[in-house]
């Protein structure tokens, strides 16, 4: 089978989306050829049957797009679809419903089997249309908006647990870790509130670290989080560190 994958980034050094590189490696073992269209192409080490085509979004612009830029990327997307039209038999759209809305009908008319992966709790009329255009919808959490459809298939999260097991290191007793984006959906404020309760416990014997940055660098939510955590930082119980490349995550855990 020849597969087309649509995703946000193919980049080993991407803190949030770097995990997808491992997905591509495993998919490549199971197909004859793999074409990838992504917004951002970074450093990657992929098998010879994988070709990466980028829409050209620079790393520093990943958090924002104006109307003119969006139209430019849409044009590039359609250009690539035309260029690759004879090179794939099925499509896997990862995360972004926009690609289903842009090309779902085209794929249907072309008799391409389309699998759409989306795991957000919320959705809208455009999500419904995207799901209607897909042959199969994949999700990992039962709280996902897409879990309601009869065509939906719940799948594993897709973590390479062997990578974590192979980096076993001595653990600091009483250490607590939060690793993730400093965005509202990740609810880091709950973690900070819980640590604040522990701060007044006698003989605490614990320390915590937060690794993460917000999607938008100027995020008011992230600023409020960091401000609320200052008593913990000043007490020496909490360290707040920037996000790290995905390859470094197993060592931190």
Coordinates of N, CA and C in Angstrom, one line a residue:
X1 N 0.8 -1.2 0.0 CA 0.0 0.0 0.0 C 0.9 1.3 0.0
X2 N 0.4 2.3 -0.7 CA 1.1 3.6 -0.7 C 0.2 4.5 0.1
X3 N 0.9 5.2 1.0 CA 0.1 6.0 2.0 C 0.5 7.5 1.9
X4 N -0.4 8.4 2.0 CA -0.2 9.8 2.2 C -0.6 10.2 3.6
X5 N 0.3 10.9 4.3 CA 0.1 11.4 5.6 C 0.1 12.9 5.6
X6 N -0.9 13.5 6.3 CA -0.9 14.9 6.5 C -0.7 15.2 7.9
X7 N 0.3 16.0 8.3 CA 0.5 16.3 9.7 C 1.1 17.7 9.9
X8 N 1.3 18.1 11.1 CA 1.8 19.5 11.4 C 3.3 19.6 11.2
X9 N 4.1 18.7 11.7 CA 5.5 18.8 11.7 C 6.2 17.4 11.7
X10 N 7.3 17.4 10.9 CA 8.2 16.2 10.9 C 9.5 16.8 11.4
X11 N 9.8 16.7 12.7 CA 11.0 17.3 13.2 C 11.4 16.7 14.5
X12 N 12.5 16.1 14.6 CA 13.0 15.4 15.8 C 13.2 16.4 16.9
X13 N 13.4 17.6 16.6 CA 13.7 18.6 17.7 C 12.5 19.4 18.2
X14 N 11.3 19.0 17.6 CA 10.1 19.8 18.0 C 9.6 19.3 19.4
X15 N 9.5 20.2 20.4 CA 9.1 19.8 21.7 C 7.8 19.1 21.8
X16 N 6.8 19.6 21.1 CA 5.4 19.0 21.2 C 5.2 17.9 20.2
X17 N 5.6 18.1 19.0 CA 5.2 17.2 17.9 C 6.3 16.3 17.5
X18 N 7.4 16.3 18.2 CA 8.6 15.5 17.8 C 8.2 14.0 17.9
X19 N 7.2 13.6 18.7 CA 6.9 12.2 18.8 C 6.4 11.6 17.5
X20 N 5.9 12.4 16.6 CA 5.3 11.9 15.3 C 6.4 11.3 14.4
X21 N 7.6 11.7 14.6 CA 8.7 11.1 13.8 C 8.7 9.6 14.0
X22 N 8.5 9.2 15.3 CA 8.5 7.7 15.6 C 7.3 7.1 14.9
X23 N 6.2 7.7 14.9 CA 5.0 7.2 14.2 C 5.3 6.9 12.7
X24 N 6.0 7.9 12.1 CA 6.4 7.8 10.7 C 7.3 6.6 10.5
X25 N 8.3 6.4 11.4 CA 9.2 5.3 11.3 C 8.4 4.0 11.2
X26 N 7.4 3.8 12.1 CA 6.7 2.6 12.2 C 5.7 2.4 11.0
X27 N 5.1 3.5 10.6 CA 4.2 3.4 9.4 C 5.0 3.0 8.2
X28 N 6.3 3.5 8.1 CA 7.1 3.2 6.9 C 7.4 1.7 6.8
X29 N 7.4 1.0 7.9 CA 7.7 -0.5 7.9 C 6.5 -1.2 7.3
X30 N 5.3 -0.6 7.3 CA 4.1 -1.3 7.0 C 3.5 -1.0 5.6
X31 N 4.2 -0.1 4.9 CA 3.7 0.4 3.6 C 4.8 0.3 2.6
X32 N 4.4 0.3 1.3 CA 5.4 0.3 0.2 C 6.1 1.7 0.1
X33 N 5.3 2.7 0.2 CA 5.8 4.1 0.1 C 5.0 5.0 1.0
X34 N 5.6 6.1 1.5 CA 5.0 7.0 2.4 C 5.3 8.4 1.9
X35 N 4.2 9.1 1.6 CA 4.4 10.6 1.2 C 3.8 11.4 2.4
X36 N 4.6 12.4 2.8 CA 4.1 13.2 3.9 C 4.0 14.7 3.5
X37 N 2.9 15.3 3.8 CA 2.8 16.7 3.6 C 2.7 17.3 5.0
X38 N 3.6 18.3 5.3 CA 3.6 18.9 6.7 C 3.7 20.4 6.6
X39 N 3.3 21.0 7.6 CA 3.5 22.5 7.7 C 5.0 22.8 7.9
X40 N 5.6 22.1 8.8 CA 7.0 22.4 9.2 C 7.9 21.1 9.0
X41 N 8.9 21.3 8.3 CA 9.9 20.2 8.1 C 11.2 20.6 8.8
X42 N 11.6 19.8 9.8 CA 12.8 20.0 10.5 C 13.8 18.8 10.3
X43 N 14.6 18.6 11.3 CA 15.6 17.5 11.2 C 14.9 16.2 11.3
X44 N 15.2 15.3 10.4 CA 14.6 13.9 10.5 C 15.5 12.9 9.9
X45 N 15.3 11.7 10.3 CA 16.1 10.5 9.9 C 15.1 9.4 9.6
X46 N 14.7 9.3 8.3 CA 13.6 8.5 7.9 C 14.0 7.5 6.8
X47 N 13.4 6.3 6.7 CA 13.7 5.3 5.7 C 13.6 5.9 4.3
X48 N 14.2 5.1 3.4 CA 14.2 5.5 2.0 C 12.9 5.6 1.3
X49 N 11.9 4.9 1.8 CA 10.6 4.9 1.2 C 9.7 6.0 1.7
X50 N 10.2 7.0 2.4 CA 9.5 8.1 2.9 C 10.0 9.4 2.2
X51 N 9.0 10.2 1.7 CA 9.3 11.5 1.1 C 8.5 12.5 1.9
X52 N 9.2 13.6 2.3 CA 8.6 14.7 3.1 C 8.5 15.9 2.2
X53 N 7.2 16.5 2.2 CA 6.9 17.7 1.4 C 6.4 18.7 2.3
X54 N 7.1 19.8 2.4 CA 6.6 20.9 3.4 C 5.8 22.0 2.7
X55 N 4.9 22.5 3.4 CA 4.2 23.7 3.0 C 5.0 25.0 3.2
X56 N 6.1 24.8 3.9 CA 7.1 25.9 4.0 C 6.9 26.8 5.2
X57 N 6.2 26.4 6.3 CA 6.0 27.2 7.4 C 7.2 27.2 8.3
X58 N 7.8 28.4 8.5 CA 9.1 28.5 9.3 C 8.8 28.2 10.8
X59 N 9.8 27.7 11.5 CA 9.6 27.4 12.9 C 9.1 28.5 13.7
X60 N 9.6 29.7 13.5 CA 9.3 30.9 14.3 C 7.9 31.4 14.1
X61 N 7.2 30.9 13.0 CA 5.9 31.3 12.7 C 4.8 30.2 13.0
X62 N 5.2 29.2 13.7 CA 4.3 28.1 14.0 C 3.1 28.5 14.8
X63 N 3.2 29.6 15.6 CA 2.1 29.9 16.4 C 1.1 30.9 15.8
X64 N 1.4 31.5 14.6 CA 0.5 32.5 14.1 C 0.5 32.5 12.6
X65 N -0.6 32.7 12.0 CA -0.8 32.8 10.5 C -1.8 33.9 10.2
X66 N -1.4 34.8 9.3 CA -2.3 35.8 8.8 C -3.1 35.2 7.6
X67 N -4.1 36.0 7.2 CA -5.0 35.5 6.1 C -4.2 35.2 4.8
X68 N -3.3 36.2 4.5 CA -2.5 36.0 3.2 C -1.7 34.8 3.3
X69 N -1.1 34.5 4.5 CA -0.2 33.4 4.6 C -1.1 32.1 4.6
X70 N -2.2 32.1 5.2 CA -3.1 30.9 5.1 C -3.5 30.6 3.6
X71 N -3.8 31.6 2.9 CA -4.1 31.4 1.5 C -2.9 30.8 0.7
X72 N -1.7 31.3 1.1 CA -0.5 30.8 0.4 C -0.3 29.3 0.7
X73 N -0.5 28.9 2.0 CA -0.4 27.5 2.3 C -1.4 26.6 1.7
X74 N -2.6 27.2 1.6 CA -3.7 26.4 0.9 C -3.3 26.1 -0.5
X75 N -2.8 27.2 -1.2 CA -2.4 27.0 -2.6 C -1.3 26.0 -2.7
X76 N -0.3 26.0 -1.8 CA 0.8 25.0 -1.8 C 0.2 23.6 -1.5
X77 N -0.8 23.5 -0.6 CA -1.4 22.2 -0.3 C -2.0 21.6 -1.6
X78 N -2.8 22.4 -2.3 CA -3.5 21.9 -3.5 C -2.4 21.6 -4.5
X79 N -1.4 22.4 -4.6 CA -0.3 22.1 -5.6 C 0.3 20.7 -5.3
X80 N 0.6 20.4 -4.1 CA 1.2 19.1 -3.7 C 0.2 18.0 -3.9
X81 N -1.1 18.2 -3.7 CA -2.1 17.2 -3.9 C -2.1 16.8 -5.4
X82 N -2.0 17.8 -6.3 CA -2.0 17.5 -7.7 C -0.7 16.8 -8.1
X83 N 0.4 17.2 -7.5 CA 1.7 16.6 -7.8 C 1.8 15.1 -7.4
X84 N 1.1 14.8 -6.2 CA 1.2 13.5 -5.6 C 0.0 12.6 -6.0
X85 N -0.9 13.1 -6.8 CA -2.2 12.4 -6.9 C -2.1 10.9 -7.3
X86 N -1.0 10.5 -8.0 CA -0.9 9.1 -8.5 C 0.1 8.3 -7.6
X87 N 0.5 8.9 -6.5 CA 1.5 8.2 -5.7 C 1.0 7.6 -4.4
X88 N -0.3 7.6 -4.1 CA -0.8 7.1 -2.9 C -2.2 6.4 -3.1
X89 N -2.5 5.4 -2.2 CA -3.8 4.7 -2.3 C -4.7 5.1 -1.1
X90 N -4.1 5.5 0.0 CA -4.9 5.9 1.2 C -4.3 7.1 1.8
X91 N -5.1 7.7 2.8 CA -4.7 8.9 3.4 C -4.9 8.8 4.9
X92 N -3.9 9.4 5.6 CA -4.0 9.5 7.1 C -3.8 11.0 7.5
X93 N -4.9 11.6 8.0 CA -4.8 13.0 8.4 C -4.7 13.0 9.9
X94 N -3.6 13.6 10.3 CA -3.3 13.7 11.8 C -3.7 15.0 12.4
X95 N -4.6 15.1 13.3 CA -5.0 16.2 14.1 C -5.8 17.3 13.4
X96 N -5.4 17.8 12.3 CA -6.0 19.0 11.8 C -7.2 18.7 10.8
X97 N -8.4 19.1 11.3 CA -9.6 18.9 10.5 C -9.6 19.8 9.2
X98 N -8.8 20.9 9.2 CA -8.8 21.8 8.0 C -8.4 21.0 6.8
X99 N -7.6 20.0 6.9 CA -7.2 19.3 5.7 C -8.3 18.4 5.2
X100 N -9.1 17.9 6.1 CA -10.3 17.1 5.7 C -11.3 18.0 5.0
X101 N -11.4 19.2 5.5 CA -12.4 20.2 4.8 C -11.9 20.6 3.5
X102 N -10.6 20.7 3.3 CA -10.0 21.2 2.1 C -10.0 20.1 1.0
X103 N -9.8 18.8 1.4 CA -9.5 17.8 0.4 C -10.4 16.5 0.6
X104 N -11.2 16.5 1.7 CA -12.0 15.3 1.9 C -12.9 14.9 0.8
X105 N -13.6 15.8 0.2 CA -14.5 15.5 -0.9 C -13.7 15.0 -2.1
X106 N -12.5 15.6 -2.4 CA -11.7 15.2 -3.5 C -11.2 13.8 -3.3
X107 N -10.8 13.4 -2.0 CA -10.4 12.0 -1.8 C -11.6 11.1 -1.9
X108 N -12.7 11.5 -1.5 CA -13.9 10.6 -1.6 C -14.2 10.3 -3.1
X109 N -14.2 11.4 -3.9 CA -14.5 11.2 -5.3 C -13.4 10.4 -6.0
X110 N -12.2 10.4 -5.4 CA -11.0 9.7 -6.0 C -11.0 8.3 -5.4
X111 N -11.9 7.9 -4.6 CA -12.0 6.6 -4.0 C -10.8 6.2 -3.1
X112 N -10.3 7.2 -2.4 CA -9.2 7.0 -1.5 C -9.7 6.7 -0.1
X113 N -9.2 5.7 0.6 CA -9.6 5.5 1.9 C -8.9 6.5 2.9
X114 N -9.7 7.2 3.7 CA -9.2 8.3 4.5 C -9.4 8.0 6.0
X115 N -8.3 8.0 6.8 CA -8.4 7.8 8.2 C -8.1 9.2 8.8
X116 N -8.9 9.7 9.7 CA -8.8 11.0 10.3 C -8.6 10.8 11.8
X117 N -7.4 11.3 12.4 CA -7.1 11.2 13.8 C -7.3 12.5 14.4
X118 N -8.2 12.5 15.5 CA -8.5 13.7 16.2 C -8.9 13.3 17.6
X119 N -8.3 14.0 18.6 CA -8.5 13.6 20.0 C -8.9 14.7 20.9
X120 N -9.4 15.8 20.4 CA -9.8 17.0 21.2 C -11.2 16.8 21.8
X121 N -11.4 17.3 23.0 CA -12.6 17.1 23.7 C -13.8 17.9 23.1
X122 N -13.4 19.1 22.5 CA -14.4 19.9 21.9 C -14.4 19.8 20.4
X123 N -15.5 20.2 19.8 CA -15.7 20.2 18.3 C -16.8 21.1 17.9
X124 N -16.9 21.2 16.6 CA -17.9 22.2 16.0 C -18.5 21.6 14.7
X125 N -19.2 22.4 14.0 CA -19.9 21.9 12.8 C -18.8 21.5 11.8
X126 N -17.7 22.1 11.8 CA -16.6 21.8 10.8 C -16.0 20.4 11.2
X127 N -15.9 20.1 12.5 CA -15.5 18.8 12.9 C -16.4 17.7 12.4
X128 N -17.7 18.0 12.5 CA -18.7 17.0 12.1 C -18.6 16.8 10.6
X129 N -18.3 17.8 9.8 CA -18.2 17.7 8.4 C -16.9 16.8 8.1
X130 N -15.8 17.2 8.8 CA -14.6 16.4 8.6 C -14.7 14.9 8.9
X131 N -15.5 14.6 9.9 CA -15.7 13.2 10.3 C -16.6 12.5 9.3
X132 N -17.5 13.3 8.8 CA -18.4 12.7 7.7 C -17.6 12.3 6.5
X133 N -16.6 13.1 6.1 CA -15.8 12.9 4.9 C -14.8 11.8 5.1
X134 N -14.5 11.4 6.3 CA -13.5 10.3 6.6 C -14.2 9.0 6.5
X135 N -13.4 8.0 6.2 CA -13.9 6.6 6.2 C -13.8 6.1 7.6
X136 N -12.8 6.4 8.3 CA -12.6 6.0 9.7 C -12.1 7.2 10.5
X137 N -12.5 7.3 11.8 CA -12.0 8.3 12.7 C -11.4 7.7 13.9
X138 N -10.1 8.1 14.2 CA -9.4 7.5 15.3 C -9.3 8.5 16.5
X139 N -9.3 8.0 17.7 CA -9.2 8.8 18.9 C -8.5 7.9 19.9
X140 N -8.1 8.6 21.0 CA -7.4 7.8 22.1 C -8.2 7.9 23.4
X141 N -8.9 9.0 23.6 CA -9.6 9.3 24.9 C -11.1 9.1 24.7
X142 N -11.8 8.5 25.6 CA -13.3 8.4 25.5 C -14.0 9.7 25.6
X143 N -13.3 10.7 26.1 CA -13.8 12.1 26.2 C -13.7 12.9 24.9
X144 N -13.1 12.3 23.9 CA -12.9 13.0 22.6 C -14.2 13.2 21.9
X145 N -14.3 14.4 21.3 CA -15.5 14.7 20.5 C -15.8 13.7 19.4
X146 N -14.8 13.1 18.9 CA -14.9 12.2 17.8 C -15.3 10.8 18.2
X147 N -15.3 10.5 19.5 CA -15.6 9.2 20.0 C -17.1 8.8 19.8
X148 N -17.9 9.8 19.5 CA -19.4 9.5 19.4 C -19.8 8.8 18.1
X149 N -18.9 8.8 17.1 CA -19.3 8.3 15.8 C -19.2 6.8 15.7
X150 N -20.1 6.1 15.0 CA -20.0 4.7 14.8 C -18.8 4.3 14.0
X151 N -18.3 5.1 13.2 CA -17.1 4.8 12.4 C -15.8 5.1 13.2
X152 N -15.9 5.6 14.5 CA -14.8 5.9 15.3 C -14.1 4.6 15.9
X153 N -12.8 4.6 15.9 CA -12.0 3.5 16.5 C -11.1 4.1 17.5
X154 N -11.2 3.5 18.7 CA -10.2 3.9 19.8 C -8.9 3.2 19.6
X155 N -7.8 3.9 19.6 CA -6.5 3.3 19.4 C -5.6 3.7 20.6
X156 N -4.5 3.0 20.8 CA -3.5 3.3 21.8 C -2.9 4.7 21.6
X157 N -2.4 5.3 22.6 CA -1.8 6.6 22.5 C -0.6 6.7 21.6
X158 N 0.1 5.6 21.4 CA 1.2 5.6 20.5 C 2.5 6.1 21.1
X159 N 2.8 5.7 22.3 CA 4.1 6.0 22.9 C 5.0 4.9 22.8
X160 N 6.2 5.1 22.4 CA 7.3 4.1 22.3 C 7.8 3.8 23.7
X161 N 7.2 2.9 24.4 CA 7.6 2.7 25.8 C 9.0 2.1 25.9
X162 N 9.5 1.5 24.9 CA 10.8 0.9 24.9 C 11.9 2.0 25.1
X163 N 11.6 3.2 24.5 CA 12.5 4.3 24.6 C 12.6 4.8 26.0
X164 N 11.6 4.7 26.8 CA 11.6 5.1 28.2 C 12.3 4.1 29.0
X165 N 12.0 2.8 28.7 CA 12.6 1.7 29.6 C 14.1 1.7 29.4
X166 N 14.6 2.0 28.2 CA 16.0 1.9 27.9 C 16.9 3.0 28.5
X167 N 16.2 4.0 29.1 CA 16.9 5.1 29.7 C 16.7 5.2 31.2
X168 N 16.6 4.0 31.8 CA 16.4 4.0 33.2 C 17.6 4.6 34.0
X169 N 17.2 5.5 34.9 CA 18.2 6.2 35.6 C 17.8 6.3 37.1
X170 N 18.8 6.5 38.0 CA 18.4 6.6 39.4 C 17.4 7.8 39.6
X171 N 16.3 7.5 40.4 CA 15.3 8.5 40.5 C 15.5 9.2 41.9
X172 N 15.2 10.5 41.9 CA 15.3 11.3 43.1 C 14.0 11.0 43.9
X173 N 14.2 10.6 45.2 CA 13.1 10.3 46.0 C 12.2 11.6 46.3
X174 N 10.9 11.5 46.1 CA 10.1 12.6 46.4 C 10.0 13.6 45.2
X175 N 10.5 13.2 44.0 CA 10.5 14.1 42.9 C 9.1 14.0 42.2
X176 N 8.7 15.2 41.7 CA 7.4 15.2 41.0 C 7.6 16.0 39.7
X177 N 7.0 15.5 38.6 CA 7.2 16.1 37.3 C 5.9 16.4 36.6
X178 N 5.9 17.6 36.0 CA 4.9 18.0 35.0 C 5.6 18.4 33.7
X179 N 5.2 17.7 32.6 CA 5.8 17.9 31.4 C 4.7 18.1 30.3
X180 N 4.6 19.3 29.8 CA 3.6 19.6 28.8 C 3.5 21.0 28.5
X181 N 2.7 21.4 27.5 CA 2.5 22.8 27.1 C 1.8 23.5 28.2
X182 N 2.2 24.8 28.4 CA 1.6 25.7 29.4 C 0.4 26.4 28.7
X183 N -0.5 25.5 28.3 CA -1.8 26.0 27.7 C -3.0 25.6 28.6
X184 N -4.1 26.3 28.5 CA -5.2 26.0 29.4 C -5.7 24.5 29.3
X185 N -5.6 23.9 28.2 CA -6.1 22.5 28.0 C -5.3 21.6 28.9
X186 N -4.0 21.9 29.2 CA -3.2 21.0 30.0 C -3.4 21.1 31.5
X187 N -4.1 22.2 31.9 CA -4.5 22.4 33.4 C -3.3 22.3 34.3
X188 N -2.2 23.0 34.0 CA -1.1 23.1 34.9 C -1.4 23.8 36.2
X189 N -2.4 24.6 36.1 CA -2.8 25.4 37.4 C -3.3 24.4 38.5
X190 N -3.8 23.3 38.1 CA -4.2 22.3 39.1 C -3.0 21.7 39.7
X191 N -2.0 21.4 38.9 CA -0.7 20.9 39.5 C -0.1 21.9 40.5
X192 N -0.1 23.2 40.1 CA 0.5 24.2 41.0 C -0.3 24.3 42.2
X193 N -1.7 24.3 42.1 CA -2.5 24.3 43.3 C -2.2 23.2 44.3
X194 N -2.0 22.0 43.7 CA -1.8 20.8 44.5 C -0.4 21.0 45.3
X195 N 0.6 21.5 44.5 CA 1.9 21.7 45.2 C 1.8 22.7 46.3
X196 N 1.0 23.7 46.1 CA 0.8 24.8 47.1 C 0.3 24.2 48.4
X197 N -0.6 23.2 48.2 CA -1.1 22.6 49.4 C 0.0 21.8 50.2
X198 N 0.9 21.2 49.4 CA 2.0 20.4 50.0 C 3.0 21.3 50.7
X199 N 3.1 22.6 50.2 CA 4.1 23.5 50.7 C 4.0 23.7 52.2
X200 N 2.8 23.6 52.8 CA 2.6 23.8 54.2 C 2.6 22.5 55.0
X201 N 2.9 21.4 54.3 CA 3.0 20.1 55.0 C 4.3 20.0 55.8
X202 N 4.3 19.6 57.0 CA 5.6 19.4 57.7 C 6.5 18.3 57.1
X203 N 7.7 18.5 57.2 CA 8.7 17.4 56.7 C 8.3 17.0 55.3
X204 N 8.2 17.9 54.4 CA 7.6 17.6 53.0 C 8.5 16.6 52.3
X205 N 9.8 16.9 52.2 CA 10.7 15.9 51.5 C 10.3 15.7 50.0
X206 N 9.9 16.7 49.3 CA 9.6 16.6 47.9 C 10.1 17.8 47.2
X207 N 10.3 17.6 45.8 CA 10.6 18.7 44.9 C 9.9 18.4 43.6
X208 N 9.7 19.5 42.9 CA 8.9 19.4 41.6 C 9.6 20.2 40.5
X209 N 9.3 19.7 39.3 CA 9.8 20.4 38.1 C 8.7 20.5 37.1
X210 N 8.6 21.7 36.4 CA 7.7 21.9 35.3 C 8.6 22.1 34.0
X211 N 8.4 21.3 33.0 CA 9.0 21.4 31.7 C 7.9 21.8 30.7
X212 N 8.0 23.0 30.1 CA 7.0 23.3 29.1 C 7.0 24.8 28.8
X213 N 6.5 25.1 27.6 CA 6.3 26.5 27.2 C 4.9 26.5 26.5
X214 N 4.3 27.7 26.4 CA 3.0 27.8 25.8 C 3.1 27.8 24.3
X215 N 2.0 27.5 23.7 CA 1.9 27.5 22.2 C 2.2 28.9 21.7
X216 N 1.6 29.9 22.3 CA 1.8 31.3 22.0 C 2.8 31.9 23.0
X217 N 3.9 32.4 22.5 CA 4.9 32.9 23.4 C 4.4 34.0 24.4
X218 N 3.5 34.8 23.9 CA 3.0 35.9 24.8 C 1.7 35.5 25.5
X219 N 1.5 34.3 25.8 CA 0.3 33.8 26.4 C 0.0 34.4 27.8
X220 N -1.1 35.1 28.0 CA -1.4 35.6 29.3 C -1.6 34.4 30.3
X221 N -2.1 33.3 29.9 CA -2.3 32.2 30.8 C -1.0 31.7 31.3
X222 N 0.0 31.6 30.5 CA 1.3 31.1 30.9 C 1.9 32.1 31.9
X223 N 1.8 33.4 31.7 CA 2.3 34.4 32.6 C 1.6 34.3 34.0
X224 N 0.3 34.0 34.0 CA -0.4 33.9 35.2 C 0.0 32.6 36.0
X225 N 0.3 31.5 35.2 CA 0.8 30.3 35.8 C 2.1 30.5 36.5
X226 N 3.0 31.1 35.8 CA 4.4 31.3 36.4 C 4.3 32.2 37.6
X227 N 3.4 33.3 37.5 CA 3.3 34.2 38.7 C 2.7 33.4 39.9
X228 N 1.7 32.6 39.6 CA 1.1 31.8 40.8 C 2.1 30.8 41.4
X229 N 3.1 30.4 40.6 CA 4.0 29.4 41.1 C 5.2 30.0 41.8
X230 N 5.3 31.3 41.9 CA 6.5 32.0 42.4 C 6.8 31.6 43.9
X231 N 5.7 31.5 44.8 CA 6.0 31.1 46.1 C 6.7 29.8 46.2
X232 N 6.3 28.9 45.4 CA 6.9 27.5 45.3 C 8.4 27.6 44.8
X233 N 8.6 28.4 43.8 CA 9.9 28.6 43.3 C 10.8 29.2 44.4
X234 N 10.3 30.3 45.0 CA 11.1 31.0 46.0 C 11.4 30.1 47.3
X235 N 10.5 29.1 47.5 CA 10.7 28.2 48.6 C 11.7 27.1 48.2
X236 N 12.1 27.0 47.0 CA 13.1 26.0 46.5 C 12.4 24.6 46.3
X237 N 11.1 24.6 46.2 CA 10.3 23.4 46.0 C 10.0 23.1 44.5
X238 N 10.0 24.1 43.7 CA 9.6 24.0 42.3 C 10.6 24.7 41.4
X239 N 11.0 24.0 40.3 CA 11.8 24.6 39.2 C 11.0 24.6 37.9
X240 N 10.9 25.7 37.2 CA 10.2 25.8 36.0 C 11.2 26.0 34.8
X241 N 11.2 25.0 33.9 CA 12.1 24.9 32.8 C 11.4 25.0 31.5
X242 N 12.1 25.4 30.4 CA 11.5 25.5 29.1 C 11.3 24.1 28.5
X243 N 10.5 24.0 27.5 CA 10.2 22.7 26.8 C 11.5 22.2 26.2
X244 N 11.6 20.9 26.1 CA 12.8 20.2 25.5 C 12.5 19.4 24.3
X245 N 13.4 19.2 23.4 CA 13.1 18.3 22.3 C 12.6 16.9 22.7
X246 N 11.8 16.3 21.9 CA 11.1 15.1 22.3 C 12.1 14.0 22.6
X247 N 13.3 14.0 22.0 CA 14.3 13.0 22.2 C 14.8 13.0 23.7
X248 N 14.7 14.1 24.3 CA 15.2 14.3 25.7 C 14.2 13.9 26.8
X249 N 12.9 13.7 26.3 CA 11.8 13.4 27.3 C 12.0 12.1 28.1
X250 N 12.4 11.0 27.5 CA 12.6 9.8 28.3 C 13.6 9.9 29.4
X251 N 14.7 10.7 29.2 CA 15.7 10.9 30.2 C 15.2 11.7 31.4
X252 N 14.3 12.6 31.1 CA 13.7 13.5 32.1 C 12.7 12.6 33.0
X253 N 11.9 11.8 32.4 CA 11.0 10.9 33.1 C 11.8 9.9 33.9

